[in-house]
Amino acid sequence: MTDNADILTITHSASGASFAVHKFGATVISYKSKDGRENLFLSSSAKLDGSKAIRGGIPLVFPIFGPPTDAGSTMPQHGFARQNMWTVKDGSKHDSDEHAGISLSLNLADASAGRGDGNMWSVDNVKKDGTDCRLTLDIKVDGTSLTTILIVENTGSDAFNFNCLQHTYFAVDGSAAQDPTKCFVHGLGGYSCIDKIDSANDGKVASYDEDIDLTPGEVDRVYVHEEKHSALGVKIGVGEGKAIKMESMGEVDESPVPVSCVVWNPHIKKAKGMGDFTDEQYKDMICVEPGLLGHQPLLNPGKEARFTQIIFA
Ligand code: TA6
């Protein structure tokens, strides 16, 4: 069980901007820009007691995105990172004129939940005994942005592959998520789309002329990078006359890797089926989720991957 002591609020005194992070999953559950707006959506029914992944904010997805693909794996959907208590890195909490922030970390050895069957995960279906890793989330806020950097260190003796994603829930003002003039994603033109709901759209390349919106109802799409799109940069409409920019970049062993982008809204039916989400809240949010979901290189022993999301609000 967790309690309010597990929710840390960090304020950038120079600007008044702030964030709150729950040690459970190192889940950022609030980002208030200097104008006082809450930019992240947190379900009013979200579990904050450690009983399940937090429904809202920025849940961290690692080492798998989606359900496990290894036959017989018992790892939960989206992996174990968001299902365990992280630890604050000593001395990391700071508040300077430039920015305020804190860092949290999770060693695989301390991940008690969601590790899957026995080992951390297999690599190409081969169980690896020498697999080990440390996750660190560096979070900082200033007068214009919130930055979250997920660092994956291979602390074991075996290389491993992984997916990771920041499952960001953006708050939409005025329950306007389904209004295409107020809620949209601009900047995914040229990305190819894996559409989990509409087979007619599956495999199509997104137009440069049309923004993505939530008028189709339930939207669950992965926009896959093209080689030329190594970093992600999108503008997200989040209500009447309000738009947020989000940028994301990744590197594995210091080499840039392409960033994909998931767009998700559960709409009516799926909303009713989620116990930690009220029936109407699909109108108040849009998930726009940067992820390293491609076949990036294996992470070799002693090397690290860095995956950054910057929200400008
Ligand atoms: O956001 C993409 C997605 O994979 C959707 O398919 C939906 O399952 C969503 O994540 C939420 O997943 P969760 O495990 O947090 O309920």
Short mmCIF file of C-alpha atoms and ligand atoms in Angstrom, two decimals:
data_model
loop_
_atom_site.label_atom_id
_atom_site.label_comp_id
_atom_site.label_asym_id
_atom_site.label_seq_id
_atom_site.Cartn_x
_atom_site.Cartn_y
_atom_site.Cartn_z
CA MET A 1 0.00 0.00 0.00
CA THR A 2 1.17 3.55 -0.52
CA ASP A 3 0.16 6.85 1.05
CA ASN A 4 0.41 10.55 0.31
CA ALA A 5 4.04 10.49 1.45
CA ASP A 6 4.66 8.65 -1.81
CA ILE A 7 3.50 11.64 -3.83
CA LEU A 8 6.22 14.27 -4.20
CA THR A 9 5.37 17.79 -5.37
CA ILE A 10 8.20 19.84 -6.86
CA THR A 11 7.77 23.59 -7.54
CA HIS A 12 10.03 25.78 -9.65
CA SER A 13 10.03 28.80 -7.35
CA ALA A 14 11.27 31.19 -10.04
CA SER A 15 8.23 30.55 -12.29
CA GLY A 16 5.60 28.91 -10.09
CA ALA A 17 5.38 25.89 -12.43
CA SER A 18 5.24 22.52 -10.67
CA PHE A 19 4.83 18.76 -11.04
CA ALA A 20 3.86 15.90 -8.77
CA VAL A 21 5.28 12.40 -9.08
CA HIS A 22 4.06 9.23 -7.37
CA LYS A 23 6.85 6.87 -6.33
CA PHE A 24 4.65 4.03 -7.60
CA GLY A 25 5.87 3.62 -11.14
CA ALA A 26 7.66 6.99 -10.89
CA THR A 27 4.39 8.20 -12.39
CA VAL A 28 4.19 11.96 -12.94
CA ILE A 29 0.54 12.64 -12.04
CA SER A 30 0.46 16.43 -12.39
CA TYR A 31 2.17 19.16 -14.40
CA LYS A 32 0.97 22.69 -13.67
CA SER A 33 2.45 25.29 -16.00
CA LYS A 34 3.24 28.76 -14.65
CA ASP A 35 -0.25 29.94 -15.67
CA GLY A 36 -1.64 27.42 -13.19
CA ARG A 37 -3.21 25.12 -15.82
CA GLU A 38 -3.15 21.39 -15.06
CA ASN A 39 -1.82 19.89 -18.29
CA LEU A 40 -2.06 16.19 -17.44
CA PHE A 41 -5.24 14.14 -17.10
CA LEU A 42 -5.61 11.96 -14.01
CA SER A 43 -8.70 9.81 -13.78
CA SER A 44 -10.87 10.68 -10.79
CA SER A 45 -11.02 6.92 -10.18
CA ALA A 46 -7.29 6.30 -10.56
CA LYS A 47 -5.82 3.90 -7.98
CA LEU A 48 -3.05 5.68 -6.05
CA ASP A 49 -2.53 2.89 -3.50
CA GLY A 50 -0.15 0.76 -5.54
CA SER A 51 -2.82 -1.79 -6.33
CA LYS A 52 -2.55 -1.19 -10.07
CA ALA A 53 -0.89 1.08 -12.61
CA ILE A 54 -2.03 4.69 -12.25
CA ARG A 55 -4.69 5.74 -14.80
CA GLY A 56 -3.37 9.07 -15.93
CA GLY A 57 -0.34 11.34 -15.85
CA ILE A 58 2.73 9.79 -17.50
CA PRO A 59 2.86 6.03 -16.81
CA LEU A 60 6.18 4.50 -17.89
CA VAL A 61 6.02 1.52 -20.23
CA PHE A 62 9.03 -0.84 -20.13
CA PRO A 63 10.32 -3.35 -21.24
CA ILE A 64 7.32 -4.27 -23.42
CA PHE A 65 4.63 -2.19 -25.09
CA GLY A 66 1.24 -3.88 -25.15
CA PRO A 67 0.64 -7.50 -24.11
CA PRO A 68 3.60 -9.92 -23.89
CA THR A 69 4.43 -11.65 -27.16
CA ASP A 70 6.68 -14.36 -25.70
CA ALA A 71 4.70 -17.58 -25.49
CA GLY A 72 3.65 -18.18 -21.91
CA SER A 73 5.05 -14.94 -20.55
CA THR A 74 3.25 -13.74 -17.44
CA MET A 75 4.54 -10.17 -17.69
CA PRO A 76 1.59 -7.74 -17.60
CA GLN A 77 0.65 -5.46 -20.45
CA HIS A 78 3.13 -2.59 -20.74
CA GLY A 79 5.68 -4.29 -18.49
CA PHE A 80 6.77 -3.88 -14.89
CA ALA A 81 8.16 -0.31 -14.67
CA ARG A 82 4.80 1.28 -13.82
CA GLN A 83 3.90 -1.51 -11.37
CA ASN A 84 6.66 -1.05 -8.78
CA MET A 85 7.75 1.47 -6.14
CA TRP A 86 10.74 3.52 -7.28
CA THR A 87 13.29 5.19 -4.99
CA VAL A 88 14.24 8.87 -4.91
CA LYS A 89 17.89 9.35 -5.85
CA ASP A 90 19.67 10.98 -2.91
CA GLY A 91 20.47 14.62 -3.47
CA SER A 92 18.54 14.80 -6.74
CA LYS A 93 15.79 17.14 -5.52
CA HIS A 94 16.59 20.69 -6.57
CA ASP A 95 15.03 24.12 -7.22
CA SER A 96 17.25 26.64 -8.96
CA ASP A 97 16.53 29.67 -11.12
CA GLU A 98 16.91 27.47 -14.22
CA HIS A 99 14.66 24.58 -13.19
CA ALA A 100 13.40 22.38 -10.37
CA GLY A 101 13.39 18.62 -10.41
CA ILE A 102 14.04 15.23 -8.90
CA SER A 103 15.20 11.77 -10.02
CA LEU A 104 13.89 8.33 -9.15
CA SER A 105 15.31 4.90 -9.91
CA LEU A 106 14.33 1.24 -9.97
CA ASN A 107 16.74 -1.69 -10.02
CA LEU A 108 15.40 -4.85 -11.59
CA ALA A 109 16.28 -6.73 -8.39
CA ASP A 110 13.85 -4.47 -6.53
CA ALA A 111 11.03 -4.91 -9.00
CA SER A 112 8.77 -7.31 -7.16
CA ALA A 113 5.68 -6.96 -9.38
CA GLY A 114 5.08 -7.66 -13.02
CA ARG A 115 8.47 -9.15 -13.79
CA GLY A 116 7.00 -11.96 -15.76
CA ASP A 117 7.70 -15.64 -15.36
CA GLY A 118 10.91 -16.00 -13.36
CA ASN A 119 13.24 -13.88 -15.40
CA MET A 120 12.93 -10.26 -16.44
CA TRP A 121 12.06 -11.06 -19.99
CA SER A 122 13.36 -13.19 -22.74
CA VAL A 123 15.38 -11.95 -25.67
CA ASP A 124 14.08 -13.45 -28.89
CA ASN A 125 12.32 -16.06 -26.77
CA VAL A 126 15.55 -17.11 -25.12
CA LYS A 127 15.50 -16.72 -21.33
CA LYS A 128 18.59 -14.88 -20.24
CA ASP A 129 19.98 -15.41 -16.78
CA GLY A 130 22.49 -12.57 -17.08
CA THR A 131 19.84 -9.96 -17.76
CA ASP A 132 19.83 -7.03 -15.37
CA CYS A 133 19.03 -3.34 -15.61
CA ARG A 134 18.53 -0.11 -13.73
CA LEU A 135 15.89 2.45 -14.68
CA THR A 136 16.20 6.12 -13.82
CA LEU A 137 13.66 8.87 -14.43
CA ASP A 138 15.02 12.42 -14.39
CA ILE A 139 12.19 14.97 -14.13
CA LYS A 140 12.57 18.74 -14.36
CA VAL A 141 10.22 21.69 -14.74
CA ASP A 142 10.79 25.34 -15.61
CA GLY A 143 8.68 28.29 -16.72
CA THR A 144 8.01 26.82 -20.18
CA SER A 145 8.25 23.02 -20.06
CA LEU A 146 8.28 19.67 -18.25
CA THR A 147 11.04 17.24 -19.21
CA THR A 148 11.03 13.53 -18.36
CA ILE A 149 14.09 11.48 -19.30
CA LEU A 150 13.95 7.70 -18.92
CA ILE A 151 17.42 6.16 -18.71
CA VAL A 152 17.82 2.41 -19.13
CA GLU A 153 21.18 1.01 -18.02
CA ASN A 154 22.21 -2.53 -18.89
CA THR A 155 23.83 -3.59 -15.62
CA GLY A 156 23.93 -7.28 -16.52
CA SER A 157 26.12 -9.54 -18.62
CA ASP A 158 23.68 -10.11 -21.49
CA ALA A 159 22.49 -7.73 -24.17
CA PHE A 160 18.73 -7.28 -24.27
CA ASN A 161 16.13 -5.68 -26.47
CA PHE A 162 13.28 -3.57 -25.12
CA ASN A 163 10.47 -1.23 -25.95
CA CYS A 164 9.75 1.85 -23.86
CA LEU A 165 7.06 4.51 -24.02
CA GLN A 166 5.85 7.47 -22.01
CA HIS A 167 2.10 6.91 -21.87
CA THR A 168 1.15 10.58 -21.52
CA TYR A 169 -2.46 11.51 -20.76
CA PHE A 170 -3.08 15.14 -21.79
CA ALA A 171 -5.96 17.00 -20.14
CA VAL A 172 -8.46 18.50 -22.60
CA ASP A 173 -10.45 21.56 -21.46
CA GLY A 174 -14.23 21.81 -21.74
CA SER A 175 -14.77 18.05 -22.30
CA ALA A 176 -13.89 18.82 -25.91
CA ALA A 177 -11.75 15.76 -26.78
CA GLN A 178 -14.10 14.68 -29.60
CA ASP A 179 -14.24 18.20 -31.12
CA PRO A 180 -11.70 18.23 -34.00
CA THR A 181 -11.40 22.01 -33.90
CA LYS A 182 -10.27 21.88 -30.25
CA CYS A 183 -8.54 18.51 -29.84
CA PHE A 184 -6.12 17.22 -32.49
CA VAL A 185 -2.57 16.06 -33.11
CA HIS A 186 -0.55 17.93 -35.73
CA GLY A 187 2.83 16.76 -36.95
CA LEU A 188 2.48 13.06 -37.78
CA GLY A 189 2.23 13.55 -41.53
CA GLY A 190 4.31 10.98 -43.35
CA TYR A 191 4.22 8.48 -40.50
CA SER A 192 2.75 5.10 -41.31
CA CYS A 193 -0.18 4.13 -39.15
CA ILE A 194 -0.89 0.86 -37.36
CA ASP A 195 -4.61 1.23 -36.65
CA LYS A 196 -5.85 -1.26 -34.05
CA ILE A 197 -9.48 -0.26 -34.51
CA ASP A 198 -10.07 0.70 -38.16
CA SER A 199 -8.64 -1.86 -40.55
CA ALA A 200 -9.39 0.45 -43.48
CA ASN A 201 -6.88 2.93 -42.06
CA ASP A 202 -4.33 0.32 -41.02
CA GLY A 203 -1.06 0.60 -42.92
CA LYS A 204 -1.88 3.98 -44.45
CA VAL A 205 0.60 6.85 -44.39
CA ALA A 206 -0.75 9.82 -42.46
CA SER A 207 -1.50 12.90 -44.54
CA TYR A 208 0.48 16.10 -44.13
CA ASP A 209 -2.73 18.01 -44.78
CA GLU A 210 -4.98 16.56 -42.10
CA ASP A 211 -4.50 16.57 -38.37
CA ILE A 212 -5.38 13.47 -36.38
CA ASP A 213 -8.52 13.82 -34.26
CA LEU A 214 -10.83 11.72 -32.10
CA THR A 215 -14.01 12.00 -34.22
CA PRO A 216 -13.87 8.28 -35.18
CA GLY A 217 -14.70 7.39 -31.56
CA GLU A 218 -12.29 4.86 -30.05
CA VAL A 219 -8.83 5.65 -31.44
CA ASP A 220 -5.88 3.34 -30.86
CA ARG A 221 -3.10 3.92 -33.37
CA VAL A 222 0.65 3.61 -33.49
CA TYR A 223 2.31 6.10 -35.84
CA VAL A 224 5.57 4.53 -36.83
CA HIS A 225 8.59 6.66 -37.58
CA GLU A 226 10.10 6.96 -40.97
CA GLU A 227 13.88 6.97 -41.02
CA LYS A 228 13.88 10.71 -41.58
CA HIS A 229 11.75 11.22 -38.48
CA SER A 230 14.32 10.43 -35.83
CA ALA A 231 12.91 12.91 -33.29
CA LEU A 232 9.18 13.47 -32.72
CA GLY A 233 7.62 16.93 -32.68
CA VAL A 234 3.85 17.39 -32.44
CA LYS A 235 1.32 20.08 -31.54
CA ILE A 236 -1.62 18.84 -29.51
CA GLY A 237 -4.91 20.73 -29.31
CA VAL A 238 -6.16 20.48 -25.71
CA GLY A 239 -9.23 22.70 -25.72
CA GLU A 240 -10.58 25.99 -27.00
CA GLY A 241 -7.63 28.04 -28.24
CA LYS A 242 -5.11 25.93 -26.28
CA ALA A 243 -2.36 23.84 -27.82
CA ILE A 244 0.65 22.11 -26.27
CA LYS A 245 3.89 21.17 -28.04
CA MET A 246 5.54 17.84 -27.30
CA GLU A 247 8.97 16.76 -28.48
CA SER A 248 10.65 13.41 -27.95
CA MET A 249 14.00 11.92 -28.83
CA GLY A 250 15.80 8.69 -28.08
CA GLU A 251 19.28 7.22 -28.24
CA VAL A 252 20.69 3.78 -27.64
CA ASP A 253 24.37 3.73 -26.71
CA GLU A 254 24.60 7.38 -27.83
CA SER A 255 23.17 6.68 -31.30
CA PRO A 256 19.84 8.38 -32.14
CA VAL A 257 16.92 6.03 -32.70
CA PRO A 258 13.55 6.91 -34.24
CA VAL A 259 10.60 7.76 -31.99
CA SER A 260 7.10 6.46 -32.76
CA CYS A 261 3.86 7.95 -31.44
CA VAL A 262 0.71 6.32 -30.07
CA VAL A 263 -2.62 8.18 -30.12
CA TRP A 264 -5.33 6.71 -27.91
CA ASN A 265 -8.77 7.52 -26.59
CA PRO A 266 -11.00 4.75 -25.18
CA HIS A 267 -14.32 6.44 -26.07
CA ILE A 268 -17.65 5.29 -24.62
CA LYS A 269 -17.52 1.49 -24.63
CA LYS A 270 -13.92 1.05 -23.45
CA ALA A 271 -14.42 3.79 -20.85
CA LYS A 272 -17.31 1.84 -19.36
CA GLY A 273 -15.09 -1.22 -19.17
CA MET A 274 -12.32 0.43 -17.11
CA GLY A 275 -12.89 0.37 -13.37
CA ASP A 276 -10.40 3.19 -12.79
CA PHE A 277 -11.98 5.54 -15.33
CA THR A 278 -15.46 7.07 -15.14
CA ASP A 279 -17.89 6.66 -18.03
CA GLU A 280 -17.66 10.29 -19.16
CA GLN A 281 -13.96 11.00 -18.80
CA TYR A 282 -13.09 9.97 -22.34
CA LYS A 283 -14.23 13.52 -23.20
CA ASP A 284 -11.51 15.05 -21.03
CA MET A 285 -8.34 13.45 -22.32
CA ILE A 286 -6.18 12.44 -25.25
CA CYS A 287 -3.20 10.12 -24.95
CA VAL A 288 -0.28 11.11 -27.17
CA GLU A 289 2.54 8.73 -26.28
CA PRO A 290 6.11 8.88 -27.58
CA GLY A 291 7.79 5.50 -27.69
CA LEU A 292 10.86 3.56 -28.79
CA LEU A 293 8.80 0.81 -30.34
CA GLY A 294 10.81 -0.04 -33.38
CA HIS A 295 13.52 -2.62 -33.71
CA GLN A 296 16.19 -0.44 -32.21
CA PRO A 297 19.53 -2.08 -31.50
CA LEU A 298 20.02 -4.38 -28.52
CA LEU A 299 21.30 -2.65 -25.39
CA ASN A 300 24.69 -4.13 -24.68
CA PRO A 301 26.15 -4.72 -21.20
CA GLY A 302 27.43 -1.50 -19.63
CA LYS A 303 25.58 0.70 -22.12
CA GLU A 304 22.53 2.90 -21.65
CA ALA A 305 19.51 4.15 -23.58
CA ARG A 306 18.05 7.62 -23.00
CA PHE A 307 14.47 8.48 -23.91
CA THR A 308 13.27 12.07 -23.50
CA GLN A 309 9.85 13.71 -23.61
CA ILE A 310 9.53 17.50 -23.36
CA ILE A 311 6.07 19.04 -22.91
CA PHE A 312 5.92 22.77 -23.63
CA ALA A 313 2.88 24.34 -22.00
O1 TA6 B 1 -2.44 3.65 -25.30
C1 TA6 B 1 -2.30 2.52 -26.05
C2 TA6 B 1 -2.75 1.28 -25.29
O2 TA6 B 1 -1.91 0.19 -25.58
C3 TA6 B 1 -4.21 0.98 -25.61
O3 TA6 B 1 -4.30 -0.17 -26.45
C4 TA6 B 1 -4.86 0.77 -24.25
O4 TA6 B 1 -4.73 -0.58 -23.86
C5 TA6 B 1 -4.02 1.70 -23.39
O5 TA6 B 1 -2.69 1.50 -23.85
C6 TA6 B 1 -4.19 1.54 -21.90
O6 TA6 B 1 -3.57 0.36 -21.48
P1 TA6 B 1 -3.60 0.02 -19.87
O7 TA6 B 1 -2.81 -1.25 -19.73
O8 TA6 B 1 -2.97 1.18 -19.18
O9 TA6 B 1 -5.05 -0.10 -19.53
#
